[in-house]
Coordinates of C-alpha atoms in Angstrom, one line a residue:
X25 CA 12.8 0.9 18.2
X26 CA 13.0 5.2 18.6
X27 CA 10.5 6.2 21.2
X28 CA 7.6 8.0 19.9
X29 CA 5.1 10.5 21.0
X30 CA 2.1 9.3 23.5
X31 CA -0.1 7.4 21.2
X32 CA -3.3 9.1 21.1
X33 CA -6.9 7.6 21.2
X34 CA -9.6 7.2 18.2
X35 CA -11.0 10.5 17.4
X36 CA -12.8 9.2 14.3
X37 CA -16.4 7.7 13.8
X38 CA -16.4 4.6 11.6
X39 CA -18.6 5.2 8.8
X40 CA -19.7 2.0 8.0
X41 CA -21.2 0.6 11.5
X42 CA -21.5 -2.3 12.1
X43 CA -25.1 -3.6 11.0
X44 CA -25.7 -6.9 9.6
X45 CA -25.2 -6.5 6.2
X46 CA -21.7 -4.9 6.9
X47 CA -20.7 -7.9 8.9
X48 CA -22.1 -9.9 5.3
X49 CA -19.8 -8.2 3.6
X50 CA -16.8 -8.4 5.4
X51 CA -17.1 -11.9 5.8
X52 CA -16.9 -12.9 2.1
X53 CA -13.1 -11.4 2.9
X54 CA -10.3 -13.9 2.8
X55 CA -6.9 -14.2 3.3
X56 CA -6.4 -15.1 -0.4
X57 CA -9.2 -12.2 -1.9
X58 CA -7.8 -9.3 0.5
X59 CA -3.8 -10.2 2.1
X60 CA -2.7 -12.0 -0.7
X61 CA 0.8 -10.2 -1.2
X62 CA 1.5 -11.2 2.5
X63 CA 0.8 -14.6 2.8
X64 CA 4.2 -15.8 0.9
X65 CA 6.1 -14.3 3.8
X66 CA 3.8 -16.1 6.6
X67 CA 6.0 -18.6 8.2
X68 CA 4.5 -21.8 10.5
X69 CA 5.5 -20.1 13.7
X70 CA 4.9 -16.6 13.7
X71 CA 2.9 -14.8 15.7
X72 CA 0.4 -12.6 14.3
X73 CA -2.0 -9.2 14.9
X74 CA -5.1 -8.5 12.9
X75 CA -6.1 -4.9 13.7
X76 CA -9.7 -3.8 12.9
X77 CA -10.7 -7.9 12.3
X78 CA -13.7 -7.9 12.0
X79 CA -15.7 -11.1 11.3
X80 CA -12.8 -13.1 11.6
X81 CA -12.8 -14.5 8.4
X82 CA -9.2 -12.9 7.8
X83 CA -8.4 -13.6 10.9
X84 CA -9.2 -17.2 11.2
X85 CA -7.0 -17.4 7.5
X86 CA -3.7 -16.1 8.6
X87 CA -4.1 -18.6 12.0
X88 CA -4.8 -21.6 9.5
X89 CA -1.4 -20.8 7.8
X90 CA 0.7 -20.1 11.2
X91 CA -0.5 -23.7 12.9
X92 CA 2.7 -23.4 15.0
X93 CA 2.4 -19.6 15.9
X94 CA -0.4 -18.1 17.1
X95 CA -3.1 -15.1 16.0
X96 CA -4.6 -12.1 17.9
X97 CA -7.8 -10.3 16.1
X98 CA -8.5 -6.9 17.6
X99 CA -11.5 -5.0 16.7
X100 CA -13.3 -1.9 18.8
X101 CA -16.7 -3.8 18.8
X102 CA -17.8 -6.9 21.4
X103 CA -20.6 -7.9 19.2
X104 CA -18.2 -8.0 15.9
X105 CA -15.4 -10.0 18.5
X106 CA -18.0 -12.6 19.3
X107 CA -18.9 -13.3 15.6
X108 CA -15.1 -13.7 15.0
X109 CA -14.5 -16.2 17.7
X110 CA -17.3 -18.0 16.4
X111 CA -15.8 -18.0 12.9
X112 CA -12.7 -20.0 14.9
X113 CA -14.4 -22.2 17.0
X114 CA -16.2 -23.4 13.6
X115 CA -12.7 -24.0 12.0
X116 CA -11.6 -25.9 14.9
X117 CA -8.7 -23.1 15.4
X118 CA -7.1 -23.0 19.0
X119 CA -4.2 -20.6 17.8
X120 CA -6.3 -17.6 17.7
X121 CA -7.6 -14.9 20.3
X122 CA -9.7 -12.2 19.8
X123 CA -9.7 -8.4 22.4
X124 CA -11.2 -4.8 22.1
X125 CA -8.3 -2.8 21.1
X126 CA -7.3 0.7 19.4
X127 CA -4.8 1.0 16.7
X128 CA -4.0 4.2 18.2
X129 CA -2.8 2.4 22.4
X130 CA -1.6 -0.9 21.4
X131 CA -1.9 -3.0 24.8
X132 CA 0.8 -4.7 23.5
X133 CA 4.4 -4.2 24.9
X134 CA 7.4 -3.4 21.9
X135 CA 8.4 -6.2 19.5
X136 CA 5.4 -9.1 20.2
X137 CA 4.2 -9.9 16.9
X138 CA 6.3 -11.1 14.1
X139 CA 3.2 -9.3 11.6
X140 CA 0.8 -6.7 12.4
X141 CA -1.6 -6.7 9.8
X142 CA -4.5 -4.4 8.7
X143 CA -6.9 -4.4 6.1
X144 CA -9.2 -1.6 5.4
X145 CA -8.4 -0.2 8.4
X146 CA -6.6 3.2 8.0
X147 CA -9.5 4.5 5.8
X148 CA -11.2 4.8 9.0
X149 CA -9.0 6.3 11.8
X150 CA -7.9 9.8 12.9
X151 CA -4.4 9.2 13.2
X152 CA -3.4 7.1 10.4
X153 CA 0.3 7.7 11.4
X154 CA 0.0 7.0 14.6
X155 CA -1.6 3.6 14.1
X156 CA 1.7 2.8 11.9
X157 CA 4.0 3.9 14.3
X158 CA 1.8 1.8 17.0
X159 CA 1.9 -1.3 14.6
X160 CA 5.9 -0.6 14.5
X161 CA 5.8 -0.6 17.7
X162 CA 4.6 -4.0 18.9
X163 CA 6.7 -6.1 15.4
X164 CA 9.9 -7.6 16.1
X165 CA 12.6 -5.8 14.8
X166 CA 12.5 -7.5 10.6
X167 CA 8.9 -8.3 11.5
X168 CA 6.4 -7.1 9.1
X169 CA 3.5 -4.4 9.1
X170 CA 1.4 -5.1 6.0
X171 CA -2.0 -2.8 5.3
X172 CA -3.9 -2.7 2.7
X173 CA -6.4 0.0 2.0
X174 CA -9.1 1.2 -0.9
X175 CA -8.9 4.6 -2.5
X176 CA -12.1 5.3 -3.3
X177 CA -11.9 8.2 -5.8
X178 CA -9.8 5.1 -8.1
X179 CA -13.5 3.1 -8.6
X180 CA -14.4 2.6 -11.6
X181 CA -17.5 1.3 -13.7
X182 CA -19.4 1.0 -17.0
X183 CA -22.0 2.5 -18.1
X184 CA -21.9 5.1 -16.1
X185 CA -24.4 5.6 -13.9
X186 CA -25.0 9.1 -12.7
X187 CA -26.4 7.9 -9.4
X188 CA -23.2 5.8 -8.5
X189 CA -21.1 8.9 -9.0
X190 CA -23.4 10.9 -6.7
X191 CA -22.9 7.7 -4.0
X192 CA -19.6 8.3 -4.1
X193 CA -19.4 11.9 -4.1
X194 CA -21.5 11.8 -0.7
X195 CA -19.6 9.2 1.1
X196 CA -16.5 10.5 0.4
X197 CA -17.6 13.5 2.3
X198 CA -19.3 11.7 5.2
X199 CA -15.8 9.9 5.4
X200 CA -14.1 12.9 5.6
X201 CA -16.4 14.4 8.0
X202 CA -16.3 11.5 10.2
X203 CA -12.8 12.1 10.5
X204 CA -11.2 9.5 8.1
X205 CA -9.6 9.1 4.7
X206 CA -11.2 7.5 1.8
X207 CA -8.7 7.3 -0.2
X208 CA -6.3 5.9 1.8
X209 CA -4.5 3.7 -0.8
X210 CA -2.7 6.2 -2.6
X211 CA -1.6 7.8 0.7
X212 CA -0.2 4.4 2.3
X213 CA 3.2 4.7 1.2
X214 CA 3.8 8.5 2.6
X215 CA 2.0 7.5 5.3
X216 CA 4.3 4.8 6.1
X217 CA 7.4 6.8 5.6
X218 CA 6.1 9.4 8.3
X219 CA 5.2 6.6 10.8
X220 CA 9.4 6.1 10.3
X221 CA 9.0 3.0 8.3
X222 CA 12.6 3.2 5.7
X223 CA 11.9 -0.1 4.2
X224 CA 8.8 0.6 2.3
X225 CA 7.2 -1.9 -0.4
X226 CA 4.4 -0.5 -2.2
X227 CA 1.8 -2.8 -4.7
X228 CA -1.8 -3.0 -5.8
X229 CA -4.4 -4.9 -6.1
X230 CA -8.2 -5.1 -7.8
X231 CA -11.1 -6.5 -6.8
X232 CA -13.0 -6.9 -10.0
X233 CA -16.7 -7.2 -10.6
X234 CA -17.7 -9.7 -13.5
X235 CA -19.6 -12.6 -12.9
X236 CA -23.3 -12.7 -11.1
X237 CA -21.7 -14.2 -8.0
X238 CA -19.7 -10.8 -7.6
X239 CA -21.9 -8.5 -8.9
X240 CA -23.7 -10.3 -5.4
X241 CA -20.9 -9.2 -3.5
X242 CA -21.0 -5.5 -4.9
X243 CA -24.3 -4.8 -4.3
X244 CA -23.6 -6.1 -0.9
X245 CA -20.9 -3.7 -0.3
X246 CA -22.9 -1.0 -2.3
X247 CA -26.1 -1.6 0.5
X248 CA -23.3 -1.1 3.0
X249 CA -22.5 1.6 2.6
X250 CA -25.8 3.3 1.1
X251 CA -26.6 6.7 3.5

């Protein structure tokens, strides 16, 4: 791997927090709902980082599908870390570890992981480049750094609702003024190719809203996020 500048630490402020009903609606994530275009590449002995894991419920997927490798969850929050060890124990999972950690200092030496994985993550930090080339960092060379982001300004619903567009005119702006990017998906790919990243796959995804069980789930993530 080239050698890169000092990594710098977080300079952002995560918008979301970390209150209960977050932690709710994180943890209806999956590994099937939210990494689903990386788990065909998942082999039984890899070894795997989850920055920004939050509850674990990711986390505690990807383990379940590398028995013979092992995980590592990293979030910036104890409280969060505990809930995601939990999440393990509960599964019976002995291939997972959990650590406070920035995406920005890795405290991980170069090529460790076989995937470094991130979901939702980049939205939120100061140096989004500087994570990538930090996640670069720490894969084996022909390892794999897959993230996954939401572009926020792409939502869409019907009827319109003039309240919903004033939501998301005002957190877009809190975003921004707490120092991230909410609409990171559209910026993944450029993003990628300045963190040095040649080999580049781009997709997308939907998470659609249609039956009372999600419409549950949206106005979970809606309460989230209200300011």
């Amino acid at each position: 791997m080239p050698e890169t500048a000092e990594p710098s630490a977080e300079t952002a402020v995560y918008t979301h927090g970390h209150h209960e009903s977050v932690l709710r609606s994180h943890s209806w994530r999956t590994a099937g709902n939210s990494a689903a275009y990386l788990l065909p590449h998942l082999k039984p002995h890899m070894r795997v980082l989850d920055l920004g894991c939050g509850p674990g419920t990711i986390t505690a997927d990807l383990a379940a599908l590398v028995p013979r490798g092992h995980v590592t969850g990293i979030d910036a929050s104890d409280a969060v870390l505990a809930k995601a060890a939990a999440e393990a124990e509960r599964r019976g999972l002995a291939n997972v570890d959990f650590a406070t950690g920035d995406g920005h200092a890795l405290a991980y030496p170069d090529d460790t992981f076989c995937v470094a994985h991130a979901h939702q993550v980049l939205q939120h930090v100061g140096d989004p480049v500087g994570v990538l080339r930090e996640l670069r960092r720490v894969v084996k060379p022909g390892g794999i750094v897959a993230v996954r982001d939401a572009d926020y300004a792409a939502m869409t619903w019907y009827p319109e609702v003039p309240g919903l567009g004033d939501w998301l005119d005002l957190y877009e702006r809190v975003a921004r003024a707490n120092g991230g990017e909410p609409d990171a998906g559209r910026r993944l790919r450029a993003w990628a190719r300045a963190a040095g990243f040649t080999d580049v796959t781009s997709s997308a995804a939907t998470w659609c809203y249609a039956t009372p069980d999600q419409d549950d789930v949206l106005e979970r993530q809606v309460d989230e996020l209200h300011l």
